[in-house]
């Protein structure tokens, strides 16, 4: 059985590469929260690698439509959009069903949608706690619950959960975020083990600071708190946690996701791929 699986995946890759030459040609990927930041970076990397892409996320209809069309045109792939709200389990099931109905398969699922709120535990609004747990953790449970049976049908699956260094270590004022990210690291391992013999892998990517709108808000808050410029605040933010003193780029996370989705990663499962400029090394 093991040997057959090892044989099957390279053969499948060479068949698809003959058609298009791109590593993810013929694959169908859903990326949650892909109208901005890291999710959009991963969607772009997948489209460049030849996958059909289902975008998701909040945002102005015209802006989302512009992103969808330009991604499809620039990369020569089909790109769809589903407006599922990650707080709503029925929406999430509908998004997976939509991808399956549109393409007849679901190969890759990236759980990326996420939000942040910072406050000490005693000041943390309960509704913010519930919202962060719903979007950053429970949404991944609901999407995997819907997608795993579809992946089993196809005998192939790649689940990539965007956790964070906060899935491994804590910071003050991030109770819900740290709890959700630790949770998603554990959840990833469970799904990896449950599907280890099914051709389905599940891994988490754990980035350190990435300069996206989610982090920009924290840079602005720091600059206001300390009365320093935005650029000084961004340097301070990096210096405090990230030894490389450089932001991780969304393109780098996109490349890591393409690697995890490809045939070279068929035996990498239940792992945390940490991209943090040394944050958790000390
Ligand atoms: P971002 O704000 O740029 O993007 C977040 C995306 O999630 C957007 O597309 C947004 O529309 C979507 N989203 C938010 N609420 C949603 C909802 N209810 N339903 C559907 N979509 C929703 O942020 P980002 O920095 O790109 O974050 C993406 C992921 O990366 C998050 O899970 C975040 O925790 C994680 N992450 C970010 C960093 C960082 O430094 N930026 C570091 C580690 C992990």
Short mmCIF file of C-alpha atoms and ligand atoms in Angstrom, two decimals:
data_model
loop_
_atom_site.label_atom_id
_atom_site.label_comp_id
_atom_site.label_asym_id
_atom_site.label_seq_id
_atom_site.Cartn_x
_atom_site.Cartn_y
_atom_site.Cartn_z
CA UNK A 1 0.00 0.00 0.00
CA UNK A 2 2.79 2.42 1.00
CA UNK A 3 4.78 1.65 -2.11
CA UNK A 4 1.73 2.08 -4.32
CA UNK A 5 1.02 5.48 -2.81
CA UNK A 6 4.64 6.56 -3.31
CA UNK A 7 4.43 5.47 -6.96
CA UNK A 8 1.04 7.06 -7.60
CA UNK A 9 1.84 10.65 -6.63
CA UNK A 10 4.85 11.28 -8.90
CA UNK A 11 2.95 9.65 -11.77
CA UNK A 12 0.02 11.98 -11.18
CA UNK A 13 2.37 14.95 -11.09
CA UNK A 14 4.14 14.06 -14.30
CA UNK A 15 0.77 13.61 -16.06
CA UNK A 16 -0.41 17.09 -15.02
CA UNK A 17 2.98 18.69 -15.73
CA UNK A 18 2.85 17.32 -19.27
CA UNK A 19 -0.35 19.30 -19.82
CA UNK A 20 0.72 22.66 -18.42
CA UNK A 21 4.21 22.50 -16.90
CA UNK A 22 3.04 24.11 -13.66
CA UNK A 23 3.21 22.08 -10.42
CA UNK A 24 -0.42 22.58 -9.32
CA UNK A 25 -2.06 22.40 -12.74
CA UNK A 26 -5.43 20.63 -12.46
CA UNK A 27 -5.67 21.15 -8.70
CA UNK A 28 -8.51 23.06 -7.01
CA UNK A 29 -7.70 25.23 -4.01
CA UNK A 30 -9.94 27.02 -1.51
CA UNK A 31 -8.23 29.80 0.44
CA UNK A 32 -10.25 31.45 3.21
CA UNK A 33 -9.64 35.12 3.90
CA UNK A 34 -7.93 35.61 0.55
CA UNK A 35 -9.14 39.13 -0.28
CA UNK A 36 -6.16 40.62 1.57
CA UNK A 37 -2.71 39.99 3.05
CA UNK A 38 -1.35 36.47 3.45
CA UNK A 39 -4.42 34.77 1.95
CA UNK A 40 -4.20 36.85 -1.21
CA UNK A 41 -0.45 36.08 -1.37
CA UNK A 42 -1.19 32.34 -1.16
CA UNK A 43 -4.01 32.56 -3.72
CA UNK A 44 -1.65 34.38 -6.10
CA UNK A 45 1.09 31.77 -5.59
CA UNK A 46 -1.37 28.92 -6.21
CA UNK A 47 -2.73 30.59 -9.35
CA UNK A 48 0.85 31.11 -10.61
CA UNK A 49 1.45 27.41 -9.93
CA UNK A 50 -1.55 26.63 -12.17
CA UNK A 51 -4.29 25.78 -9.64
CA UNK A 52 -7.92 26.82 -9.98
CA UNK A 53 -8.68 29.03 -7.00
CA UNK A 54 -11.73 29.77 -4.87
CA UNK A 55 -11.23 33.10 -3.13
CA UNK A 56 -13.08 34.04 0.05
CA UNK A 57 -13.11 36.95 2.43
CA UNK A 58 -14.73 40.20 3.35
CA UNK A 59 -14.50 43.28 1.17
CA UNK A 60 -16.19 45.63 -1.22
CA UNK A 61 -17.83 43.68 -4.06
CA UNK A 62 -16.17 45.69 -6.86
CA UNK A 63 -12.70 45.42 -5.31
CA UNK A 64 -13.08 41.64 -4.85
CA UNK A 65 -14.30 41.26 -8.43
CA UNK A 66 -11.30 43.25 -9.70
CA UNK A 67 -8.92 40.98 -7.74
CA UNK A 68 -10.67 37.85 -9.02
CA UNK A 69 -10.56 38.93 -12.65
CA UNK A 70 -6.96 40.15 -12.62
CA UNK A 71 -5.73 36.95 -10.93
CA UNK A 72 -7.52 34.83 -13.54
CA UNK A 73 -6.29 36.95 -16.46
CA UNK A 74 -2.67 37.30 -15.27
CA UNK A 75 -2.19 33.64 -14.38
CA UNK A 76 -4.43 31.98 -16.98
CA UNK A 77 -6.43 29.99 -14.43
CA UNK A 78 -10.06 29.88 -13.34
CA UNK A 79 -10.75 31.96 -10.23
CA UNK A 80 -14.05 31.99 -8.35
CA UNK A 81 -15.17 33.83 -5.22
CA UNK A 82 -17.41 32.66 -2.40
CA UNK A 83 -18.52 35.19 0.23
CA UNK A 84 -18.83 32.76 3.18
CA UNK A 85 -18.62 34.46 6.54
CA UNK A 86 -16.21 32.37 8.63
CA UNK A 87 -18.37 32.98 11.69
CA UNK A 88 -21.14 30.92 10.11
CA UNK A 89 -20.74 27.10 9.84
CA UNK A 90 -23.49 26.82 7.18
CA UNK A 91 -21.71 29.38 5.00
CA UNK A 92 -18.47 27.41 5.34
CA UNK A 93 -20.10 24.12 4.30
CA UNK A 94 -21.70 25.95 1.39
CA UNK A 95 -18.30 27.31 0.26
CA UNK A 96 -16.79 23.80 0.15
CA UNK A 97 -19.89 22.46 -1.65
CA UNK A 98 -19.62 25.35 -4.15
CA UNK A 99 -15.99 24.47 -4.97
CA UNK A 100 -16.89 20.80 -5.39
CA UNK A 101 -19.91 21.59 -7.55
CA UNK A 102 -17.92 24.02 -9.73
CA UNK A 103 -14.85 21.82 -10.31
CA UNK A 104 -15.92 18.29 -9.28
CA UNK A 105 -13.07 18.13 -6.73
CA UNK A 106 -11.43 19.84 -3.80
CA UNK A 107 -7.67 19.22 -3.54
CA UNK A 108 -6.28 21.99 -1.37
CA UNK A 109 -7.80 23.84 1.58
CA UNK A 110 -6.04 26.78 3.21
CA UNK A 111 -7.59 28.00 6.46
CA UNK A 112 -6.24 31.51 6.63
CA UNK A 113 -9.04 33.95 7.59
CA UNK A 114 -8.22 35.60 10.87
CA UNK A 115 -8.71 38.65 13.03
CA UNK A 116 -6.97 40.15 16.04
CA UNK A 117 -7.99 42.08 19.13
CA UNK A 118 -5.61 43.14 21.89
CA UNK A 119 -6.54 43.69 25.55
CA UNK A 120 -5.63 42.17 28.89
CA UNK A 121 -7.83 39.23 29.94
CA UNK A 122 -9.77 41.29 32.48
CA UNK A 123 -10.62 43.88 29.80
CA UNK A 124 -11.14 41.47 26.90
CA UNK A 125 -14.72 41.82 25.55
CA UNK A 126 -16.49 38.42 25.61
CA UNK A 127 -17.94 39.01 22.14
CA UNK A 128 -14.41 39.58 20.73
CA UNK A 129 -13.26 36.35 22.38
CA UNK A 130 -16.16 34.47 20.74
CA UNK A 131 -15.54 36.09 17.35
CA UNK A 132 -11.80 35.30 17.32
CA UNK A 133 -12.36 31.69 18.39
CA UNK A 134 -15.06 31.35 15.68
CA UNK A 135 -13.01 32.84 12.82
CA UNK A 136 -9.45 31.80 13.77
CA UNK A 137 -10.23 28.30 15.07
CA UNK A 138 -13.77 26.92 14.67
CA UNK A 139 -13.96 27.93 10.98
CA UNK A 140 -11.04 25.58 10.25
CA UNK A 141 -12.88 22.73 11.98
CA UNK A 142 -16.02 23.35 9.89
CA UNK A 143 -14.14 23.68 6.60
CA UNK A 144 -12.07 20.53 7.20
CA UNK A 145 -15.19 18.62 8.25
CA UNK A 146 -16.72 19.50 4.88
CA UNK A 147 -13.59 19.16 2.73
CA UNK A 148 -11.97 15.95 4.06
CA UNK A 149 -14.69 13.64 2.61
CA UNK A 150 -14.28 15.35 -0.80
CA UNK A 151 -10.49 14.92 -0.60
CA UNK A 152 -10.93 11.25 0.32
CA UNK A 153 -13.08 10.80 -2.79
CA UNK A 154 -10.18 12.09 -4.89
CA UNK A 155 -7.52 10.18 -2.91
CA UNK A 156 -5.56 13.41 -2.55
CA UNK A 157 -5.67 16.34 -0.19
CA UNK A 158 -3.53 19.13 1.15
CA UNK A 159 -4.72 21.09 4.19
CA UNK A 160 -2.67 24.11 5.18
CA UNK A 161 -3.69 25.97 8.31
CA UNK A 162 -2.25 29.42 8.80
CA UNK A 163 -1.47 29.45 12.49
CA UNK A 164 1.21 31.78 13.85
CA UNK A 165 4.19 31.86 16.17
CA UNK A 166 1.35 32.49 18.61
CA UNK A 167 0.41 28.84 18.06
CA UNK A 168 3.68 27.99 19.83
CA UNK A 169 4.38 30.84 22.26
CA UNK A 170 2.33 33.58 23.89
CA UNK A 171 2.33 37.37 24.00
CA UNK A 172 0.47 39.61 26.41
CA UNK A 173 -2.94 41.05 25.48
CA UNK A 174 -3.65 38.34 22.89
CA UNK A 175 -5.65 35.80 24.94
CA UNK A 176 -8.15 34.80 22.26
CA UNK A 177 -5.64 34.87 19.40
CA UNK A 178 -3.04 32.78 21.26
CA UNK A 179 -5.72 30.31 22.41
CA UNK A 180 -7.10 29.97 18.85
CA UNK A 181 -3.64 29.58 17.29
CA UNK A 182 -2.50 26.98 19.86
CA UNK A 183 -5.83 25.24 19.14
CA UNK A 184 -5.32 25.18 15.39
CA UNK A 185 -1.84 23.67 15.77
CA UNK A 186 -3.37 20.80 17.78
CA UNK A 187 -6.32 20.45 15.41
CA UNK A 188 -3.91 20.21 12.45
CA UNK A 189 -2.12 17.29 14.10
CA UNK A 190 -5.38 15.41 14.74
CA UNK A 191 -6.52 15.77 11.10
CA UNK A 192 -3.03 14.76 9.93
CA UNK A 193 -3.15 11.54 11.98
CA UNK A 194 -6.74 10.71 11.01
CA UNK A 195 -5.84 10.96 7.32
CA UNK A 196 -2.25 9.75 7.29
CA UNK A 197 -3.11 6.78 5.07
CA UNK A 198 -5.54 8.63 2.78
CA UNK A 199 -3.13 10.73 0.67
CA UNK A 200 -4.23 13.77 2.67
CA UNK A 201 -1.71 15.88 4.57
CA UNK A 202 -2.44 18.60 7.13
CA UNK A 203 0.20 21.11 8.17
CA UNK A 204 0.33 24.49 9.83
CA UNK A 205 2.41 27.48 8.77
CA UNK A 206 3.47 29.63 11.72
CA UNK A 207 4.57 33.08 10.57
CA UNK A 208 6.10 35.75 12.74
CA UNK A 209 5.41 39.40 11.83
CA UNK A 210 4.12 39.89 8.29
CA UNK A 211 3.27 43.45 7.26
CA UNK A 212 -0.42 43.07 6.35
CA UNK A 213 -3.48 45.17 7.32
CA UNK A 214 -3.85 43.00 10.46
CA UNK A 215 -0.38 44.04 11.68
CA UNK A 216 -0.58 47.58 10.31
CA UNK A 217 -3.31 48.26 12.90
CA UNK A 218 -0.92 47.14 15.66
CA UNK A 219 1.87 49.35 14.26
CA UNK A 220 -0.47 52.37 14.24
CA UNK A 221 -1.57 51.61 17.82
CA UNK A 222 2.08 51.39 18.95
CA UNK A 223 3.01 54.63 17.19
CA UNK A 224 0.08 56.41 18.90
CA UNK A 225 0.86 54.89 22.30
CA UNK A 226 4.56 55.90 22.19
CA UNK A 227 4.17 59.09 20.15
CA UNK A 228 6.59 57.85 17.46
CA UNK A 229 6.34 57.63 13.66
CA UNK A 230 4.81 54.63 11.88
CA UNK A 231 8.24 53.57 10.60
CA UNK A 232 9.79 53.85 14.08
CA UNK A 233 6.91 51.81 15.47
CA UNK A 234 7.38 49.09 12.85
CA UNK A 235 11.12 48.85 13.73
CA UNK A 236 10.23 48.67 17.44
CA UNK A 237 7.65 45.95 16.81
CA UNK A 238 10.23 43.85 14.94
CA UNK A 239 13.04 44.46 17.43
CA UNK A 240 10.93 43.26 20.33
CA UNK A 241 10.21 39.78 18.89
CA UNK A 242 11.77 39.00 15.50
CA UNK A 243 15.59 38.66 15.60
CA UNK A 244 15.97 39.01 11.80
CA UNK A 245 14.39 42.50 12.15
CA UNK A 246 12.73 41.89 8.78
CA UNK A 247 9.05 41.22 8.10
CA UNK A 248 8.21 37.83 6.58
CA UNK A 249 6.91 38.49 3.04
CA UNK A 250 3.50 37.23 1.89
CA UNK A 251 5.23 35.90 -1.24
CA UNK A 252 7.47 33.71 0.94
CA UNK A 253 4.43 32.25 2.68
CA UNK A 254 2.87 31.69 -0.76
CA UNK A 255 5.94 29.71 -1.84
CA UNK A 256 5.85 27.63 1.35
CA UNK A 257 2.16 26.86 0.71
CA UNK A 258 2.90 25.79 -2.89
CA UNK A 259 5.67 23.51 -1.57
CA UNK A 260 3.31 21.94 1.01
CA UNK A 261 0.66 21.46 -1.68
CA UNK A 262 3.09 19.76 -4.05
CA UNK A 263 4.29 16.21 -4.48
CA UNK A 264 7.60 16.73 -2.61
CA UNK A 265 5.56 17.28 0.57
CA UNK A 266 3.42 14.13 0.29
CA UNK A 267 5.01 12.68 3.43
CA UNK A 268 5.12 15.90 5.46
CA UNK A 269 2.10 15.91 7.73
CA UNK A 270 1.13 17.14 11.19
CA UNK A 271 3.98 19.66 11.10
CA UNK A 272 4.36 23.31 11.99
CA UNK A 273 6.42 25.20 9.41
CA UNK A 274 7.77 28.16 11.38
CA UNK A 275 8.68 31.28 9.36
CA UNK A 276 9.57 33.80 12.03
CA UNK A 277 13.08 35.26 11.59
CA UNK A 278 14.12 33.42 14.76
CA UNK A 279 11.24 34.54 17.04
CA UNK A 280 10.69 31.18 18.78
CA UNK A 281 14.36 30.18 18.78
CA UNK A 282 15.08 32.18 21.93
P1 LIG B 1 -5.56 40.50 6.80
O1 LIG B 1 -6.39 41.34 7.71
O2 LIG B 1 -4.76 41.16 5.74
O3 LIG B 1 -6.47 39.40 6.10
C1 LIG B 1 -7.46 38.70 6.79
C2 LIG B 1 -8.41 38.07 5.81
O4 LIG B 1 -9.42 37.38 6.55
C3 LIG B 1 -9.11 39.08 4.92
O5 LIG B 1 -9.27 38.59 3.62
C4 LIG B 1 -10.47 39.22 5.60
O6 LIG B 1 -11.50 39.64 4.72
C5 LIG B 1 -10.68 37.80 6.07
N1 LIG B 1 -11.71 37.69 7.10
C6 LIG B 1 -11.77 38.32 8.29
N2 LIG B 1 -12.92 38.02 8.92
C7 LIG B 1 -13.59 37.17 8.10
C8 LIG B 1 -14.84 36.51 8.18
N3 LIG B 1 -15.66 36.65 9.24
N4 LIG B 1 -15.22 35.73 7.15
C9 LIG B 1 -14.42 35.59 6.06
N5 LIG B 1 -13.24 36.20 5.93
C10 LIG B 1 -12.82 36.96 6.94
O7 LIG B 1 -4.62 39.66 7.79
P2 LIG B 1 -3.36 38.71 7.53
O8 LIG B 1 -2.25 39.25 8.33
O9 LIG B 1 -3.17 38.43 6.09
O10 LIG B 1 -3.85 37.40 8.29
C11 LIG B 1 -4.15 36.19 7.65
C12 LIG B 1 -3.88 35.05 8.61
O11 LIG B 1 -2.49 35.02 8.93
C13 LIG B 1 -4.64 35.17 9.93
O12 LIG B 1 -5.10 33.89 10.33
C14 LIG B 1 -3.56 35.66 10.89
O13 LIG B 1 -3.82 35.29 12.20
C15 LIG B 1 -2.35 34.92 10.33
N6 LIG B 1 -1.07 35.51 10.71
C16 LIG B 1 -0.75 36.80 10.41
C17 LIG B 1 0.49 37.30 10.79
C18 LIG B 1 0.92 38.68 10.47
O14 LIG B 1 1.95 39.13 11.01
N7 LIG B 1 0.22 39.41 9.60
C19 LIG B 1 1.37 36.49 11.50
C20 LIG B 1 1.00 35.19 11.81
C21 LIG B 1 -0.22 34.70 11.41
#
